[in-house]
Short mmCIF file of C-alpha atoms in Angstrom, two decimals:
data_model
loop_
_atom_site.label_atom_id
_atom_site.label_comp_id
_atom_site.label_asym_id
_atom_site.label_seq_id
_atom_site.Cartn_x
_atom_site.Cartn_y
_atom_site.Cartn_z
CA GLU G 1 89.35 -60.92 -127.54
CA THR G 2 87.60 -58.74 -124.99
CA GLY G 3 86.19 -55.48 -126.27
CA VAL G 4 86.01 -52.11 -124.47
CA THR G 5 83.70 -52.11 -121.47
CA GLN G 6 82.47 -49.12 -119.53
CA SER G 7 80.67 -48.73 -116.20
CA PRO G 8 78.21 -47.66 -115.08
CA THR G 9 75.98 -47.57 -118.12
CA HIS G 10 73.63 -44.95 -116.66
CA LEU G 11 73.81 -42.67 -113.65
CA ILE G 12 72.11 -39.63 -112.25
CA LYS G 13 73.88 -37.00 -110.17
CA THR G 14 72.98 -33.54 -108.87
CA ARG G 15 74.91 -30.31 -109.47
CA GLY G 16 78.09 -29.97 -107.48
CA GLN G 17 78.56 -33.69 -107.03
CA GLN G 18 81.54 -35.70 -108.28
CA VAL G 19 81.46 -38.71 -110.61
CA THR G 20 83.89 -41.44 -111.57
CA LEU G 21 83.41 -43.36 -114.80
CA ARG G 22 85.45 -46.50 -115.57
CA CYS G 23 86.73 -48.14 -118.72
CA SER G 24 88.49 -51.38 -119.50
CA SER G 25 90.46 -51.24 -122.73
CA GLN G 26 90.47 -53.90 -125.40
CA SER G 27 93.03 -56.61 -124.85
CA GLY G 28 96.45 -55.57 -126.12
CA HIS G 29 95.63 -51.83 -126.33
CA ASN G 30 97.79 -49.39 -124.36
CA THR G 31 95.99 -46.14 -125.18
CA VAL G 32 92.67 -44.87 -123.89
CA SER G 33 90.83 -41.76 -125.08
CA TRP G 34 87.74 -40.23 -123.49
CA TYR G 35 85.07 -38.37 -125.39
CA GLN G 36 81.95 -36.43 -124.37
CA GLN G 37 78.96 -36.77 -126.72
CA ALA G 38 76.14 -34.37 -126.03
CA LEU G 39 72.71 -35.27 -127.46
CA GLY G 40 72.67 -34.90 -131.22
CA GLN G 41 76.36 -33.93 -131.43
CA GLY G 42 79.57 -35.67 -132.38
CA PRO G 43 82.03 -36.90 -129.74
CA GLN G 44 84.27 -34.17 -128.31
CA PHE G 45 87.80 -35.16 -127.27
CA ILE G 46 88.45 -34.83 -123.55
CA PHE G 47 91.91 -36.37 -123.16
CA GLN G 48 94.04 -39.38 -123.94
CA TYR G 49 96.20 -41.62 -121.81
CA TYR G 50 99.15 -43.58 -123.09
CA ARG G 51 101.07 -45.91 -120.79
CA GLU G 52 99.62 -44.21 -117.68
CA GLU G 53 100.50 -40.64 -118.75
CA GLU G 54 98.14 -37.97 -120.13
CA ASN G 55 99.10 -37.68 -123.79
CA GLY G 56 96.94 -34.78 -124.90
CA ARG G 57 93.87 -32.85 -123.77
CA GLY G 58 90.95 -31.18 -125.45
CA ASN G 59 89.16 -27.96 -124.49
CA PHE G 60 87.83 -29.14 -121.11
CA PRO G 61 88.36 -27.52 -117.68
CA PRO G 62 90.65 -29.06 -115.04
CA ARG G 63 87.63 -30.50 -113.10
CA PHE G 64 87.74 -33.18 -115.77
CA SER G 65 90.63 -35.44 -114.76
CA GLY G 66 91.68 -39.01 -115.49
CA LEU G 67 93.90 -41.92 -114.63
CA GLN G 68 95.24 -44.90 -116.43
CA PHE G 69 96.34 -47.97 -114.54
CA PRO G 70 99.13 -50.44 -115.25
CA ASN G 71 96.64 -52.84 -116.89
CA TYR G 72 95.67 -49.90 -119.20
CA SER G 73 92.15 -49.53 -117.75
CA SER G 74 91.16 -45.95 -117.14
CA GLU G 75 88.92 -43.63 -115.04
CA LEU G 76 87.35 -40.35 -115.90
CA ASN G 77 86.60 -38.09 -112.94
CA VAL G 78 84.45 -35.01 -113.08
CA ASN G 79 84.26 -32.74 -110.07
CA ALA G 80 81.69 -29.98 -109.27
CA LEU G 81 79.19 -31.31 -111.77
CA GLU G 82 77.25 -28.80 -113.88
CA LEU G 83 73.98 -29.31 -115.80
CA ASP G 84 75.88 -29.05 -119.10
CA ASP G 85 77.95 -32.09 -118.15
CA SER G 86 74.92 -34.24 -118.91
CA ALA G 87 76.02 -36.35 -121.87
CA LEU G 88 77.15 -39.75 -123.08
CA TYR G 89 80.83 -40.37 -122.08
CA LEU G 90 82.65 -42.59 -124.42
CA CYS G 91 85.87 -44.47 -123.83
CA ALA G 92 87.93 -45.61 -126.84
CA SER G 93 91.04 -47.77 -126.78
CA SER G 94 93.72 -48.07 -129.40
CA LEU G 95 97.21 -49.29 -129.92
CA GLY G 96 99.88 -46.68 -129.62
CA ASP G 97 103.48 -46.70 -130.75
CA ARG G 98 104.28 -48.30 -134.08
CA GLY G 99 101.04 -50.21 -134.00
CA PHE G 100 98.99 -47.02 -134.21
CA THR G 101 96.57 -47.10 -137.15
CA GLY G 102 94.29 -44.29 -135.94
CA GLU G 103 91.35 -46.71 -135.43
CA LEU G 104 89.49 -46.31 -132.17
CA PHE G 105 87.56 -49.10 -130.50
CA PHE G 106 84.66 -47.70 -128.51
CA GLY G 107 82.71 -48.88 -125.53
CA GLU G 108 78.94 -48.36 -125.40
CA GLY G 109 79.33 -45.37 -123.11
CA SER G 110 78.17 -44.11 -119.74
CA ARG G 111 75.15 -41.83 -119.84
CA LEU G 112 75.41 -39.19 -117.17
CA THR G 113 72.42 -37.07 -116.22
CA VAL G 114 73.00 -34.05 -113.92
CA LEU G 115 69.96 -32.62 -112.23
CA GLY E 1 91.89 -25.72 -134.50
CA ASN E 2 91.06 -28.53 -136.92
CA SER E 3 87.45 -29.31 -137.61
CA VAL E 4 85.32 -31.79 -139.61
CA THR E 5 82.11 -30.67 -141.27
CA GLN E 6 79.50 -33.03 -142.50
CA MET E 7 76.05 -32.49 -143.97
CA GLU E 8 73.19 -32.08 -141.55
CA GLY E 9 70.56 -34.69 -141.21
CA PRO E 10 68.40 -36.38 -140.90
CA VAL E 11 68.59 -37.98 -144.30
CA THR E 12 65.53 -40.09 -145.20
CA LEU E 13 65.76 -42.53 -148.10
CA SER E 14 63.76 -45.43 -149.44
CA GLU E 15 65.37 -48.85 -149.57
CA GLU E 16 67.67 -49.34 -152.55
CA ALA E 17 68.20 -45.59 -153.04
CA PHE E 18 71.65 -44.08 -153.52
CA LEU E 19 73.27 -42.45 -150.51
CA THR E 20 75.80 -39.61 -150.28
CA ILE E 21 76.85 -38.01 -147.04
CA ASN E 22 79.27 -35.12 -147.54
CA CYS E 23 82.28 -34.55 -145.32
CA THR E 24 85.10 -31.99 -145.44
CA TYR E 25 88.03 -31.46 -143.12
CA THR E 26 90.37 -28.61 -142.34
CA ALA E 27 93.46 -30.41 -141.00
CA THR E 28 96.67 -29.58 -142.79
CA GLY E 29 99.22 -32.24 -143.66
CA TYR E 30 98.03 -35.76 -144.30
CA PRO E 31 95.55 -36.91 -141.62
CA SER E 32 93.96 -40.31 -141.73
CA LEU E 33 90.26 -40.14 -142.47
CA PHE E 34 87.48 -42.29 -141.09
CA TRP E 35 83.75 -42.97 -141.12
CA TYR E 36 82.27 -44.36 -137.95
CA VAL E 37 78.74 -45.64 -137.55
CA GLN E 38 76.55 -45.69 -134.43
CA TYR E 39 73.59 -47.97 -134.51
CA PRO E 40 70.76 -47.40 -132.07
CA GLY E 41 71.79 -48.30 -128.49
CA GLU E 42 75.37 -49.11 -129.45
CA GLY E 43 78.76 -47.50 -129.35
CA LEU E 44 80.59 -46.10 -132.33
CA GLN E 45 82.29 -48.58 -134.63
CA LEU E 46 84.65 -48.08 -137.51
CA LEU E 47 83.00 -48.36 -140.91
CA LEU E 48 85.91 -47.58 -143.20
CA LYS E 49 89.12 -45.58 -143.39
CA ALA E 50 91.70 -44.11 -145.76
CA THR E 51 95.17 -43.14 -144.75
CA LYS E 52 96.54 -41.24 -147.76
CA ALA E 53 95.38 -39.10 -150.66
CA ASP E 54 93.40 -40.92 -153.35
CA ASP E 55 92.93 -44.00 -151.17
CA LYS E 56 89.43 -45.46 -151.28
CA GLY E 57 88.08 -47.04 -148.09
CA SER E 58 85.23 -49.53 -148.45
CA ASN E 59 83.17 -51.84 -146.27
CA LYS E 60 79.64 -53.33 -146.31
CA GLY E 61 78.94 -51.65 -149.64
CA PHE E 62 79.96 -48.22 -148.38
CA GLU E 63 82.83 -46.31 -150.05
CA ALA E 64 84.68 -43.06 -149.49
CA THR E 65 87.63 -41.57 -151.37
CA TYR E 66 90.30 -39.38 -149.68
CA ARG E 67 90.37 -36.17 -151.84
CA LYS E 68 93.27 -33.98 -150.78
CA GLU E 69 92.54 -31.29 -153.43
CA THR E 70 89.03 -30.73 -152.08
CA THR E 71 89.77 -31.80 -148.45
CA SER E 72 86.75 -34.13 -148.67
CA PHE E 73 85.88 -37.72 -147.76
CA HIS E 74 82.27 -38.20 -148.85
CA LEU E 75 80.50 -41.41 -147.93
CA GLU E 76 78.52 -43.24 -150.63
CA LYS E 77 76.48 -46.43 -151.00
CA GLY E 78 74.76 -47.53 -154.16
CA SER E 79 71.74 -49.20 -152.52
CA VAL E 80 70.81 -48.62 -148.95
CA GLN E 81 68.97 -51.14 -146.74
CA VAL E 82 66.72 -50.60 -143.75
CA SER E 83 69.51 -52.04 -141.55
CA ASP E 84 71.76 -49.04 -142.59
CA SER E 85 69.63 -46.74 -140.47
CA ALA E 86 72.10 -45.24 -138.01
CA VAL E 87 74.15 -42.15 -137.27
CA TYR E 88 77.26 -41.70 -139.36
CA PHE E 89 80.30 -39.73 -138.21
CA CYS E 90 83.17 -38.48 -140.36
CA ALA E 91 86.50 -38.11 -138.46
CA ASP E 92 90.12 -37.26 -139.05
CA THR E 93 93.17 -38.16 -137.04
CA GLY E 94 96.36 -36.16 -136.93
CA GLY E 95 98.63 -37.05 -134.12
CA PHE E 96 97.00 -38.20 -130.93
CA LYS E 97 93.58 -36.69 -131.32
CA THR E 98 90.65 -37.83 -133.46
CA ILE E 99 88.20 -35.01 -134.41
CA PHE E 100 84.61 -36.01 -135.23
CA GLY E 101 81.96 -34.25 -137.23
CA ALA E 102 78.49 -33.66 -135.71
CA GLY E 103 77.04 -36.78 -137.22
CA THR E 104 74.39 -37.41 -139.88
CA ARG E 105 71.36 -39.48 -139.02
CA LEU E 106 70.14 -41.77 -141.77
CA PHE E 107 66.64 -43.24 -141.86
CA VAL E 108 65.92 -45.88 -144.52
CA LYS E 109 62.26 -46.71 -145.18
CA ALA E 110 61.17 -50.11 -146.43
#
């Protein structure tokens, strides 16, 4: 069973640039959630994708956008980067529908630094 | 909106000491409750969960009981080990979104 993998693990960008982070969900999971974890804080919910559709969104501006592909992998895109976007971005997969238990399976994250 | 509040850290204990990390939630209804753990350099992983009132989740010597009357889900372990040093996150799930607390860092000294 393949776990959740994220890429890249680390990256550095400058203000105003755009970034794309990628996530492969655990085998058999059809739901992907993205979280932002600032240093010393808990993960903050960005949005969730279920069967290629956005299924809910947290309190993040529209410059945070995402996609889910037919194989259930996902991308997080952030435009017009700001210094406060510096954080660890976590992807979590889960099983939706009747198989939903609430448990999230996390990748190790992508650490973004914005200079 | 819903929130999860857990005690601030860091918590520093000696090996074999008793551990309690407090957690309260504000979600109405009957959310599922979770404790996740983040070891240094790793992603979050589920430690234990409880899905209804009075349920007790347990794993690796850790326990937490879902208390609806006090909206709490405190984490306990009778005897901590150095290997338990990590950050612990309380979380609740209602619907599609999981809400996390700010995390409590635990240091266990040998």
